[in-house]
Coordinates of C-alpha atoms and ligand atoms in Angstrom, one line a residue:
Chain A
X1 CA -11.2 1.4 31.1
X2 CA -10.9 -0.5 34.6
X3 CA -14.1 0.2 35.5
X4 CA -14.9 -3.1 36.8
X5 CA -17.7 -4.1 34.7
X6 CA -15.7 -4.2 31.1
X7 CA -12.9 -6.1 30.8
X8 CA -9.7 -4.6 30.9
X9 CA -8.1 -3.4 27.6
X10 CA -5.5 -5.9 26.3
X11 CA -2.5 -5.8 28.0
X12 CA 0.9 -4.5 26.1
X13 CA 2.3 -8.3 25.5
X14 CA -0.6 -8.4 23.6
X15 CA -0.8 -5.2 22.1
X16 CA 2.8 -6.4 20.9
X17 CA 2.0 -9.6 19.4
X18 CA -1.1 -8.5 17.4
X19 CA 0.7 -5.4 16.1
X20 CA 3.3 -7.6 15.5
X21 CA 1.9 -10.9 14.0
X22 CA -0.9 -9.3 11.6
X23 CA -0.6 -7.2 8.3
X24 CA -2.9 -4.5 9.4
X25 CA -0.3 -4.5 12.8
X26 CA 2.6 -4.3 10.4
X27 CA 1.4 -2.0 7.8
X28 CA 0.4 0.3 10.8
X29 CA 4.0 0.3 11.9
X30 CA 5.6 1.1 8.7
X31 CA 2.8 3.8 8.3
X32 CA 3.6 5.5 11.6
X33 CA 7.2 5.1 11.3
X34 CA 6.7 6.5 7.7
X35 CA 5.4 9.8 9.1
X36 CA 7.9 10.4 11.9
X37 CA 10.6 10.2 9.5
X38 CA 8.6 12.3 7.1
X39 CA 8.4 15.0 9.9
X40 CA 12.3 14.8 10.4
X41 CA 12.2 15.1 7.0
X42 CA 10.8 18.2 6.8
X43 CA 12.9 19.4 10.1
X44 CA 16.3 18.5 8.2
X45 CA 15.1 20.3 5.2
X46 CA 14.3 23.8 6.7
X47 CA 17.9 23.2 8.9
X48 CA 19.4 22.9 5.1
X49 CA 17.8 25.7 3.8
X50 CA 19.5 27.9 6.1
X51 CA 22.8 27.5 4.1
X52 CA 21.2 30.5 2.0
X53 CA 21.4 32.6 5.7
X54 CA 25.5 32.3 5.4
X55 CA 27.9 30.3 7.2
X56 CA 27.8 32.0 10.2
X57 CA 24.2 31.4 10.3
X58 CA 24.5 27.5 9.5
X59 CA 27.9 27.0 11.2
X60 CA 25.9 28.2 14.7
X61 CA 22.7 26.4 13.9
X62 CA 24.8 23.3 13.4
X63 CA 26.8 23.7 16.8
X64 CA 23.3 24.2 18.9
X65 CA 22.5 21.2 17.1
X66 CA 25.4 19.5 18.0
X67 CA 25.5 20.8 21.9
X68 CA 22.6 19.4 22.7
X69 CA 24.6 16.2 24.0
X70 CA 22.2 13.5 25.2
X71 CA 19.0 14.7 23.5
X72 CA 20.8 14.3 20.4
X73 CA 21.9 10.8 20.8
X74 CA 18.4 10.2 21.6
X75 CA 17.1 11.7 18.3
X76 CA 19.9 9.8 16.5
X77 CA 18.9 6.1 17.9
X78 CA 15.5 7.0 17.5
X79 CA 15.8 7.9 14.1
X80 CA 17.8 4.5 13.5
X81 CA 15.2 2.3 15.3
X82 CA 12.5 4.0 13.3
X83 CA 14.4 3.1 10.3
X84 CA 14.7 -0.1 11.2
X85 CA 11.8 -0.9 12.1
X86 CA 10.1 0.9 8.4
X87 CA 12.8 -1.9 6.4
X88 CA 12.1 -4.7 9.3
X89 CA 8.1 -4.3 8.2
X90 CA 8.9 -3.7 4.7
X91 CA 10.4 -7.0 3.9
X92 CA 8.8 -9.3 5.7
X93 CA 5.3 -7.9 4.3
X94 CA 7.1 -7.7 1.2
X95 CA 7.8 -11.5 1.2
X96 CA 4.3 -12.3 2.4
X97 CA 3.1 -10.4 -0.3
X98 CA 5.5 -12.5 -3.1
X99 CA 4.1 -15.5 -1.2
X100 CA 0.4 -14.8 -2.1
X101 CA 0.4 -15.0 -5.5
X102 CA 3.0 -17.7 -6.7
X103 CA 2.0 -18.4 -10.3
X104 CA 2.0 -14.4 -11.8
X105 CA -0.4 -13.7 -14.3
X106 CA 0.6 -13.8 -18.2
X107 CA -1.2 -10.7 -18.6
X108 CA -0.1 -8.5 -15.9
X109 CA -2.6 -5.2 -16.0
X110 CA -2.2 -1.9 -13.6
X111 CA -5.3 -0.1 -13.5
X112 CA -5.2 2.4 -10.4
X113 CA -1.6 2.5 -8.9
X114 CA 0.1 5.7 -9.3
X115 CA 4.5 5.6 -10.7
X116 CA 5.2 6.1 -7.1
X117 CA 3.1 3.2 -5.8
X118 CA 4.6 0.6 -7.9
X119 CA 7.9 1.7 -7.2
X120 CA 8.1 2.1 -3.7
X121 CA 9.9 -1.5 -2.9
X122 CA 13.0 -0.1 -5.8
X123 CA 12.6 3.4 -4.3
X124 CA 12.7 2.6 -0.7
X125 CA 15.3 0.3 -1.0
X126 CA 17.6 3.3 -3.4
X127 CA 16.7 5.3 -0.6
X128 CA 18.3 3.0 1.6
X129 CA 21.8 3.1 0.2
X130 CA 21.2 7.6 -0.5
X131 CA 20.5 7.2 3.9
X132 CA 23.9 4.9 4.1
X133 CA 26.4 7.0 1.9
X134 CA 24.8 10.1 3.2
X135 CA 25.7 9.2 6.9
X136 CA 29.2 8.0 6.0
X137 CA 29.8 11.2 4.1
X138 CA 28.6 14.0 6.8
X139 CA 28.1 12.4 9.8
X140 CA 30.8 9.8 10.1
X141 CA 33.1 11.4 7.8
X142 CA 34.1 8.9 6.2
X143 CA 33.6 8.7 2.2
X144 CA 33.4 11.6 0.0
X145 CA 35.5 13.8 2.7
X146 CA 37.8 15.3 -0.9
X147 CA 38.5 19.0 1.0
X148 CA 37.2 18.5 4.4
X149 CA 40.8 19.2 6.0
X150 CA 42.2 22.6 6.4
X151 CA 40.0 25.0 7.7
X152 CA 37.9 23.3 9.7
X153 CA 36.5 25.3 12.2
X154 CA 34.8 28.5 11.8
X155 CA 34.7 31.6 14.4
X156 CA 31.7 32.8 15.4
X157 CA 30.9 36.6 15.7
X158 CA 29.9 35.6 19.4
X159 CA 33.0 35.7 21.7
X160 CA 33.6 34.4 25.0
X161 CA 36.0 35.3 28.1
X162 CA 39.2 33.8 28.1
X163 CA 41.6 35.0 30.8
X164 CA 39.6 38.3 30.8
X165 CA 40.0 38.5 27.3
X166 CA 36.9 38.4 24.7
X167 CA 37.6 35.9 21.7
X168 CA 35.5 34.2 19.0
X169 CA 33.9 31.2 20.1
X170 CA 35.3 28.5 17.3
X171 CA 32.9 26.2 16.1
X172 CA 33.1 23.1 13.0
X173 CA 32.9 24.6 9.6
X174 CA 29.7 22.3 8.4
X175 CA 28.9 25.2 6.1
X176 CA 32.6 24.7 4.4
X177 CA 32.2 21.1 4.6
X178 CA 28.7 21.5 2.9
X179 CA 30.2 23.7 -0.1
X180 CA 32.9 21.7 -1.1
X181 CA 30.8 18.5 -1.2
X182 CA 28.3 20.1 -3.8
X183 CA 31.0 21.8 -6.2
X184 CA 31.5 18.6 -7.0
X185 CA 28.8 17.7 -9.5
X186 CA 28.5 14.0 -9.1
X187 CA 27.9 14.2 -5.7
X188 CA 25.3 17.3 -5.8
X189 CA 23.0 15.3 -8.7
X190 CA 23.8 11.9 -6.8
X191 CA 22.1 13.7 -3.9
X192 CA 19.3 15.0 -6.0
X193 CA 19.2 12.0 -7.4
X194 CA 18.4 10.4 -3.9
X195 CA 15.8 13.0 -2.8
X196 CA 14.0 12.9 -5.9
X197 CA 13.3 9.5 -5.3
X198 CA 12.6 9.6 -1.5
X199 CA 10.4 12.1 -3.1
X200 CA 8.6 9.7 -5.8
X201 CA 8.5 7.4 -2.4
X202 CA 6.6 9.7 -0.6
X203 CA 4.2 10.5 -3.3
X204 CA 2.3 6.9 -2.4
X205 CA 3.5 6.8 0.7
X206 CA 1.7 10.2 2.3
X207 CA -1.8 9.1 1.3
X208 CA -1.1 5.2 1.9
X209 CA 0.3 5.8 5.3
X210 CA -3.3 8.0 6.4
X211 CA -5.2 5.4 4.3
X212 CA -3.3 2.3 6.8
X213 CA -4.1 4.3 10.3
X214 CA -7.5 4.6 8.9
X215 CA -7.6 8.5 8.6
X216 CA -9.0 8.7 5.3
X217 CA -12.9 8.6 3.8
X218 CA -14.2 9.5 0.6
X219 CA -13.7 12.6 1.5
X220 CA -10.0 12.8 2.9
X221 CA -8.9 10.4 0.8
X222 CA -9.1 12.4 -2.9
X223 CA -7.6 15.3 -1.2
X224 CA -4.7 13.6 0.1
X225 CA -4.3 12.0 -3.2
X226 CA -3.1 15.5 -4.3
X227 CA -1.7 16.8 -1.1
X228 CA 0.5 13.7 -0.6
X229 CA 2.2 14.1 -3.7
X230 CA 2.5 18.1 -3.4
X231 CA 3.8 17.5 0.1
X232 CA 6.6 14.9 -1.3
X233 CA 7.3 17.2 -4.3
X234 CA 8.3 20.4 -1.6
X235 CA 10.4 18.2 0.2
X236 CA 12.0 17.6 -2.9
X237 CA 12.3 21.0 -4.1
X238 CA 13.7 22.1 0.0
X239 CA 16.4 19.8 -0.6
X240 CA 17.4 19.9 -3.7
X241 CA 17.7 23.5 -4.3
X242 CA 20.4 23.5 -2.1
X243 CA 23.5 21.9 -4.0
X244 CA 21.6 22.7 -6.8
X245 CA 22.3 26.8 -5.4
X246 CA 26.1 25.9 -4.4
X247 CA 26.8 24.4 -7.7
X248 CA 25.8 27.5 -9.8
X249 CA 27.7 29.5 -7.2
X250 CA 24.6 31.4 -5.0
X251 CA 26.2 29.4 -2.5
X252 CA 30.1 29.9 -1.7
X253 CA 32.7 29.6 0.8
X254 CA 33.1 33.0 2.0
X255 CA 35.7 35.1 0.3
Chain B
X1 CA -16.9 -12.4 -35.2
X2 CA -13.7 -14.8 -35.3
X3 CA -11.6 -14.8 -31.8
X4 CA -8.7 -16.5 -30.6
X5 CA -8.9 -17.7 -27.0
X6 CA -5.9 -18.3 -24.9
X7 CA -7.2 -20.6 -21.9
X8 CA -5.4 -21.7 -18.8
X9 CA -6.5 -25.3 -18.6
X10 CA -5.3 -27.3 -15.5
X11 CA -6.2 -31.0 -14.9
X12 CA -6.1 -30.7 -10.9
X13 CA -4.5 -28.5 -7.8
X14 CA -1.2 -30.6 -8.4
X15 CA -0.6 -30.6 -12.0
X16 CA 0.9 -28.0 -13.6
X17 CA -1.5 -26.0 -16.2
X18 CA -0.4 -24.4 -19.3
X19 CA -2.5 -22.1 -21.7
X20 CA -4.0 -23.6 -24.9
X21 CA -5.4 -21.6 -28.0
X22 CA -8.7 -22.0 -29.3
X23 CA -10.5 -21.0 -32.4
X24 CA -14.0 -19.2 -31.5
X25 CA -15.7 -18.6 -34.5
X26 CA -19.2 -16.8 -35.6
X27 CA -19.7 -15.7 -32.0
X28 CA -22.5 -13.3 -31.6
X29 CA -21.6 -9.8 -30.5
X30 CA -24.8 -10.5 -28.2
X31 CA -23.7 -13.1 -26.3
X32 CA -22.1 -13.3 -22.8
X33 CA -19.0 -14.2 -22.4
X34 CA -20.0 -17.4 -20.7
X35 CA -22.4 -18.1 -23.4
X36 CA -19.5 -17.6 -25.8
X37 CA -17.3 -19.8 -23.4
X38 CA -20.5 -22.4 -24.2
X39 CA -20.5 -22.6 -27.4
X40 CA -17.1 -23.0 -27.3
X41 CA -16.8 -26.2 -24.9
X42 CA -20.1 -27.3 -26.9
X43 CA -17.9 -27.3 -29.9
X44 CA -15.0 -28.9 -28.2
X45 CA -16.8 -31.6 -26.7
X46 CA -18.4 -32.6 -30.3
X47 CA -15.2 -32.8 -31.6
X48 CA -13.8 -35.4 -28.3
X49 CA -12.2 -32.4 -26.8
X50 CA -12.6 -32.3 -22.8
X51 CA -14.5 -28.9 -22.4
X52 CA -12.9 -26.5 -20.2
X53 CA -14.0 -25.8 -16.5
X54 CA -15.2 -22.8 -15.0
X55 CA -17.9 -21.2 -12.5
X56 CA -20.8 -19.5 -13.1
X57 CA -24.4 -19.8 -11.6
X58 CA -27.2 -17.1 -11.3
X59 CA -25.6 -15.0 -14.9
X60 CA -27.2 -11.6 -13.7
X61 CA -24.4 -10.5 -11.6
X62 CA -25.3 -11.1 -8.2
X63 CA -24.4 -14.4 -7.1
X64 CA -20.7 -13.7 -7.2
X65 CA -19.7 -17.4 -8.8
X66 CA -18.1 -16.1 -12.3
X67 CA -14.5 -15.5 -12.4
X68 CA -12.4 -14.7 -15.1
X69 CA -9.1 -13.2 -15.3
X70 CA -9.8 -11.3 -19.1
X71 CA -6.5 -9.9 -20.8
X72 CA -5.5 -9.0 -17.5
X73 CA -8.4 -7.9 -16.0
X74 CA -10.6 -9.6 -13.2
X75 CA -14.5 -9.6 -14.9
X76 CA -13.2 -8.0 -18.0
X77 CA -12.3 -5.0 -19.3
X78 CA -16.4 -3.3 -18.4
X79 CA -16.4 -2.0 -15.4
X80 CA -18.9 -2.9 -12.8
X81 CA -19.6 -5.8 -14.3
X82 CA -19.4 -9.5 -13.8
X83 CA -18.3 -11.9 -16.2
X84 CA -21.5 -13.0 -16.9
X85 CA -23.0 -9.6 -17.6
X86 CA -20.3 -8.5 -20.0
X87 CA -21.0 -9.1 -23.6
X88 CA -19.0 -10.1 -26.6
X89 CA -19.3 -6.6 -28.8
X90 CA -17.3 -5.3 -25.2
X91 CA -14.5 -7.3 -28.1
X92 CA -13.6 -6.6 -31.4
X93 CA -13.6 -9.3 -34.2
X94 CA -10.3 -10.9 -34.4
X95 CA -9.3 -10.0 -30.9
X96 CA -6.6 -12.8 -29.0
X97 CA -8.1 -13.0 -25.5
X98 CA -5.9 -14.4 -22.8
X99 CA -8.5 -16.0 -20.2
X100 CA -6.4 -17.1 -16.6
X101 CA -7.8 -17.8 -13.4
X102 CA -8.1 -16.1 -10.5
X103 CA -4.6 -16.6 -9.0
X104 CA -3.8 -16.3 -5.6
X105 CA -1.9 -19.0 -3.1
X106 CA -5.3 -18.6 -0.9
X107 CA -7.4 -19.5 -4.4
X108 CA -6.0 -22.9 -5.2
X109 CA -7.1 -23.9 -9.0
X110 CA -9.3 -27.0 -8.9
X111 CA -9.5 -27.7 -12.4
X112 CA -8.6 -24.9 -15.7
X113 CA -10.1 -21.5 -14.9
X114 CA -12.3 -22.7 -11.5
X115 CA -10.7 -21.8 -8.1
X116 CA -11.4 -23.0 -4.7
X117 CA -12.7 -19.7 -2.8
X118 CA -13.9 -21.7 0.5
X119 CA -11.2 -19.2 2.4
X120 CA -13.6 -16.6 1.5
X121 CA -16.0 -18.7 4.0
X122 CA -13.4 -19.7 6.6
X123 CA -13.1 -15.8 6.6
X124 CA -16.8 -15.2 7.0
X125 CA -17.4 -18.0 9.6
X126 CA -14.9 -16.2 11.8
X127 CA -17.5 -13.0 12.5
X128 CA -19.2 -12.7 9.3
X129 CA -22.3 -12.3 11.2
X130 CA -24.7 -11.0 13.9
X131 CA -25.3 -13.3 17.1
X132 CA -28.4 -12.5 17.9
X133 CA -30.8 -15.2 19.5
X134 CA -34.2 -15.0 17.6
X135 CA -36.6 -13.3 19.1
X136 CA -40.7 -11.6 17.9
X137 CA -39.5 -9.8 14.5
X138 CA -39.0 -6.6 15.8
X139 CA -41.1 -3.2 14.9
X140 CA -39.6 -1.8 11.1
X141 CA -38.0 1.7 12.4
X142 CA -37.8 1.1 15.5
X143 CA -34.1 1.2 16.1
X144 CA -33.3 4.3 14.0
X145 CA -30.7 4.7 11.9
X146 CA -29.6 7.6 9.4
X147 CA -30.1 7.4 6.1
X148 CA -25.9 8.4 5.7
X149 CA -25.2 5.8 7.7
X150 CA -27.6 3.2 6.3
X151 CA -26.7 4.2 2.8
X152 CA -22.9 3.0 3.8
X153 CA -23.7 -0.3 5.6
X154 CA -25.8 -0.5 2.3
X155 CA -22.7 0.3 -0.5
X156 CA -20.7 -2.5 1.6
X157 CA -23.1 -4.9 1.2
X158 CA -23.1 -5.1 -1.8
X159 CA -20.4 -7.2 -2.3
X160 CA -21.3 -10.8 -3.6
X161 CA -18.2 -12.6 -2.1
X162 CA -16.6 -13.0 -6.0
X163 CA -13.0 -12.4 -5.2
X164 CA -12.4 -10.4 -8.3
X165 CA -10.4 -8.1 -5.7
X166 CA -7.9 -10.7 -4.6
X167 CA -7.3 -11.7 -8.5
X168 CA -6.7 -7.8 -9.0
X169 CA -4.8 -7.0 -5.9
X170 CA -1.0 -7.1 -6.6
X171 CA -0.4 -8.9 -3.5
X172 CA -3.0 -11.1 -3.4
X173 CA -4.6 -9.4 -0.7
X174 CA -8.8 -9.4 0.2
X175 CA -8.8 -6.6 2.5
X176 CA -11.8 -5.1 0.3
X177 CA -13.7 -8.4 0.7
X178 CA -13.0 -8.2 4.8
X179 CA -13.0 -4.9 4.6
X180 CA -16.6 -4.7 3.0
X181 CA -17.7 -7.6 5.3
X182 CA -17.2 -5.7 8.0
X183 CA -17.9 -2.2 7.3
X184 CA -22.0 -3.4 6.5
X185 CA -22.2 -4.3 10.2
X186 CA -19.8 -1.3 11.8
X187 CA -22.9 1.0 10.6
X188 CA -25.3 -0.1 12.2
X189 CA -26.3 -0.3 15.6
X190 CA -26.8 -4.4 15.6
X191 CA -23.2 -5.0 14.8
X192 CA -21.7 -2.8 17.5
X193 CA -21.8 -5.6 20.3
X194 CA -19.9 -7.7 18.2
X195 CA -16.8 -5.2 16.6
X196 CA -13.9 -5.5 17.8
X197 CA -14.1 -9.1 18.4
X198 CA -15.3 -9.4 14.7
X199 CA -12.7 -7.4 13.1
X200 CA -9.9 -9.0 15.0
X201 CA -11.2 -12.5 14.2
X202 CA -11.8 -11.8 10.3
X203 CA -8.8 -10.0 10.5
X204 CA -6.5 -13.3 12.1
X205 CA -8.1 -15.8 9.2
X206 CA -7.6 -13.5 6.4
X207 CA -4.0 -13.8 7.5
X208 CA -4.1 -17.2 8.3
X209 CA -5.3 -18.1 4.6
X210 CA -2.1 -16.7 3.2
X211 CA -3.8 -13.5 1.4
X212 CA -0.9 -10.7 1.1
X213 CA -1.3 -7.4 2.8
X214 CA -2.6 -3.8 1.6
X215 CA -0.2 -1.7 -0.2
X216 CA -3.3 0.9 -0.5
X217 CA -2.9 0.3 -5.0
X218 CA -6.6 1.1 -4.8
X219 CA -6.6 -2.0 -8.2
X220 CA -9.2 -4.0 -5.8
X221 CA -11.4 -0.9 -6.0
X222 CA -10.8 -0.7 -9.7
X223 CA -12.5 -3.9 -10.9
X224 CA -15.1 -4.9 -8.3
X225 CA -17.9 -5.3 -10.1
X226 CA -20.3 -3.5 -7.3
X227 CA -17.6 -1.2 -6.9
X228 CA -17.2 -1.5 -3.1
X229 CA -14.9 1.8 -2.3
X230 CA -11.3 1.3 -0.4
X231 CA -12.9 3.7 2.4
X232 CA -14.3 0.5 3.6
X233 CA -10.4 -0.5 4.4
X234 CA -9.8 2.7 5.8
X235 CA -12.7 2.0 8.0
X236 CA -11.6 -1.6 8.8
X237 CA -7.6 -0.4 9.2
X238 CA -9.0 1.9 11.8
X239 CA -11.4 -0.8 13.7
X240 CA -8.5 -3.1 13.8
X241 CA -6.1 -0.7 15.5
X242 CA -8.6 0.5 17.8
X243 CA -9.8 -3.3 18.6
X244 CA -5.9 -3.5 19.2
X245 CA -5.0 -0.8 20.9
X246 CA -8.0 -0.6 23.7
X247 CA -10.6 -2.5 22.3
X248 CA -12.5 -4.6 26.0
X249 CA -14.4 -7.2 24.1
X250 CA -11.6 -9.2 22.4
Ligands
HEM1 C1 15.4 3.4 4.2 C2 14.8 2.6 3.3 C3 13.4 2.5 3.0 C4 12.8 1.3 2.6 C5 13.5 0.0 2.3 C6 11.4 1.6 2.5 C7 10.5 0.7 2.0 C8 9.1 0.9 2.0 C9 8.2 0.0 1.4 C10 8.5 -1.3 0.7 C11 6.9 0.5 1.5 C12 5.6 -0.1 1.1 C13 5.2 -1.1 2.0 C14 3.8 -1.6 1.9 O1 2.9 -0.8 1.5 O2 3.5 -2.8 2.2 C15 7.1 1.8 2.2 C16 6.1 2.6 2.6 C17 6.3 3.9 3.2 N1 7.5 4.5 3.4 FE1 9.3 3.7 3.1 N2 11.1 2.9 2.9 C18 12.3 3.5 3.2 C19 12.5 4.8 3.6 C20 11.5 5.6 3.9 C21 11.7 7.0 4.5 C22 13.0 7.6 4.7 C23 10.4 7.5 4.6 C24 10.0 8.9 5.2 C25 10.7 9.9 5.2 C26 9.5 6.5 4.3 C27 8.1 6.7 4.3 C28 7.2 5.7 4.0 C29 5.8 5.9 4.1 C30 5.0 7.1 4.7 C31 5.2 4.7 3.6 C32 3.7 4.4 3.5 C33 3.3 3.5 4.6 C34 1.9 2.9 4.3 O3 1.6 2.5 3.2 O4 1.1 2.7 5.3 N3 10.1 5.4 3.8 N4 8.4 2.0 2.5
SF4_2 S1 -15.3 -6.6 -2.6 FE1 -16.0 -6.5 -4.8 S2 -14.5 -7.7 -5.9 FE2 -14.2 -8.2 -3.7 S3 -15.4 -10.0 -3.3 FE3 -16.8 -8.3 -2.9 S4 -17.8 -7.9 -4.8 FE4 -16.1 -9.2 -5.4
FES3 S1 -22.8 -16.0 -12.5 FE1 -23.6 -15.1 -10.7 S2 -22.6 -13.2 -10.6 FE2 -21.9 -14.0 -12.5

């Protein structure tokens, strides 16, 4: 507040280089980087889910997705600078942390920390190469792409004037692409696989993050000590249920 | 009851230590474990053995000196309890017991199971405190404050400086020592002058000292022997950022 008595509130260089150069600055931007990728999260799950509303369903909520041009550029570099940011934080606290204690005990006791707190360094970093393969095999097309060929773009029931005459608007078959993917059972359990530990990852990582910003209290903090984990296990069961559906067939490609 | 001890014995900060087994015989399930360590380096030394090192003053828990890392524990396997109040029937005759240090880079070991702790005071030097010139003592209740909010300056300081929460902490962190040393002063209306500037300040020589970062474990929590609560790190996490973020007096 300028108000010309107080002092003025430090300035963003040094906003930057506290945040920056302390643990609490770090921890707080893993935490808040944490929670905006847990909230896309949750966005990309209900997305997926709509696989059970058909392909024309999906196909069309993929191409609004995919129409929005410049906003979704944005989302996509923001998403990858949030990322980066999360690792960037995570190793070098990681390696401050190593630093601390150089000789480890011989008798190494755990008395409080949950599975998914002691695993989150080896679950974030599995996560890590899900987020790589998982880019490469839907959004770059790259790996894993067994199938994607042939019919490869889908007609909407929504049709548009060409030459004064109405016809489908054509659109990219992600549902297809989607299906084909998940008959193939390594693929749909490696995915599983991933989200259940981005899952276990999140079951620390809920509470901890409110616990960093310093949301919590004695009263919060038992609460979200169950809510953290049931918020990680539905994000789990969102995902998962989908190759899990197109391998037993509730999902198929259209007949 | 017959025991085995495996000590860490050290000669100085640069030599190498290694753990060496000792034979505690008839020990009284009444005894401390220091008195127990006692008769053990009384023993030692009548036989030309150098007794082993380690730190202890008031024994009834409130002076924060005794260490002890106990099978893996920081004070032991009692909870709330210091070294020096836990007693040998807590064991069970024949027991091994693996004694370490507390180990931390910010603890060096001085000699076998004593550690240097003076970060602990670098940390406190930094803010640990309340500048106020001296003055008539003032009236009793005449600032008031809430019993809620007395009662939690109260629980925080409580903590007698031992750095059992570093030993337990898997990174080697003392956020619940900082944490606790300044959450007493955040509750009450004395310390508010000073809380930004004191946070940030505590906050820089933690750091400094080469203590690790919070993972939010809660094991800190688990063994401090007045069991300060991690809501005292929430409430420091959130000082800190707010200091950071728009805090005037820093
Ligand atoms: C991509 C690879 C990832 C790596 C290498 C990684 C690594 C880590 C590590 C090591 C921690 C603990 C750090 C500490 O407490 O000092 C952590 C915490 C956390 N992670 Fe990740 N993570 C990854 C992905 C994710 C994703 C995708 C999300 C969310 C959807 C996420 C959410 C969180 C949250 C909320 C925390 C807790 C922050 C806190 O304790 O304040 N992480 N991560
Ligand atoms: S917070 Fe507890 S464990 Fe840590 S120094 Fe204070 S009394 Fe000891
Ligand atoms: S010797 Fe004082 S607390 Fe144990």
């Amino acid at each position: 507040m300028e108000d010309g008595i107080s002092p003025p509130a430090p300035g963003v260089g040094k906003v930057v280089s506290r945040v920056h150069g302390s643990t609490i600055g770090q921890k707080a931007v893993m935490a808040v980087s944490g929670i905006l990728l847990i909230a896309f999260s949750f966005g990309h799950m209900v997305g997926h889910l709509q696989m059970f509303l058909g392909a024309e369903k999906y196909n069309a909520y993929a191409h609004f997705l995919q129409s929005m041009g410049p906003i979704k550029w944005a989302i996509r570099f923001g998403l990858l600078g949030l990322a980066g940011l999360h690792i960037f934080s995570a190793a070098q606290l990681t390696m401050r942390n190593n630093a601390a204690r150089p000789i480890a005990y011989a008798n190494n006791k755990w008395l409080a920390a949950s599975l998914g707190a002691k695993t989150m360094r080896v679950s974030g970093g599995i996560v890590l190469f899900f987020i790589l393969y998982h880019l490469l095999h839907f959004t770059v097309l790259l790996v894993g792409t067994a199938g994607f060929s042939g019919e490869n773009t889908f007609p909407l029931s929504q049709t548009r004037l060409l030459n004064g005459v109405a016809v489908p608007v054509f659109v990219d078959n992600v549902f297809q692409r989607m299906v084909v993917s998940f008959q193939n059972p390594a693929l749909a359990l490696g995915y599983v696989a991933g989200v259940g530990l981005l899952s276990l990852h999140l079951s620390h990582g809920i509470q901890s993050a409110l616990q960093t910003l310093g949301a919590l209290n004695s009263t919060y903090r038992p609460f979200f000590k169950k809510v953290g984990p049931a918020l990680a296990g539905l994000l789990f069961a969102g995902f998962a249920v989908v190759p899990l559906a197109v391998l037993a067939h509730v999902i198929d490609l259209p007949k | 009851m017959n025991l085995t001890l495996k000590i860490w014995r050290q000669k100085d900060k640069a030599t190498p230590g290694k753990f060496e087994t000792y034979k505690a015989d008839d020990i009284s399930p009444d005894m401390s474990f220091l008195e127990m360590l006692d008769v053990v380096s009384e023993r030692a030394q009548q036989n030309g053995q150098e007794p082993c090192a380690f730190d202890h003053d008031c024994r009834e828990g409130i002076c924060g000196m005794c260490s002890l890392v106990i099978n893996g524990v920081p004070h032991g396997p009692e909870a709330a309890t210091t070294t020096c109040q836990l007693h040998m029937r807590k064991f069970k005759d024949g027991d091994v017991i693996v004694i370490e240090p507390w180990r931390a880079a910010a603890f060096p070991v001085l000699r076998d199971l004593v550690v240097d702790r003076s970060a602990f005071d670098r940390i406190q030097q930094k803010g640990g405190f309340v500048s106020i010139n001296t003055g008539g003592t003032p009236d009793g209740n005449a600032l008031p404050i809430s019993k809620k909010e007395a009662d939690l300056a109260m629980d925080a300081a409580s903590c007698i400086g031992c750095g059992a929460c570093v030993a337990a902490c898997k990174n080697a962190s003392a956020m619940l020592f900082v944490a606790a040393k300044v959450s007493q002063y955040a509750h009450l209306p004395q310390g508010q002058a000073e809380r930004s500037r004191r946070v940030l300040a505590m906050m820089e020589q933690h750091d400094a000292e080469g203590f690790g970062s919070c993972t939010n474990f809660g094991e800190c929590e688990a063994v401090c022997p007045k069991e300060i609560s991690v809501r005292v790190i929430a409430e420091m996490n959130r000082d800190y950022l707010r200091a950071t973020l728009v805090g005037t007096d820093a």
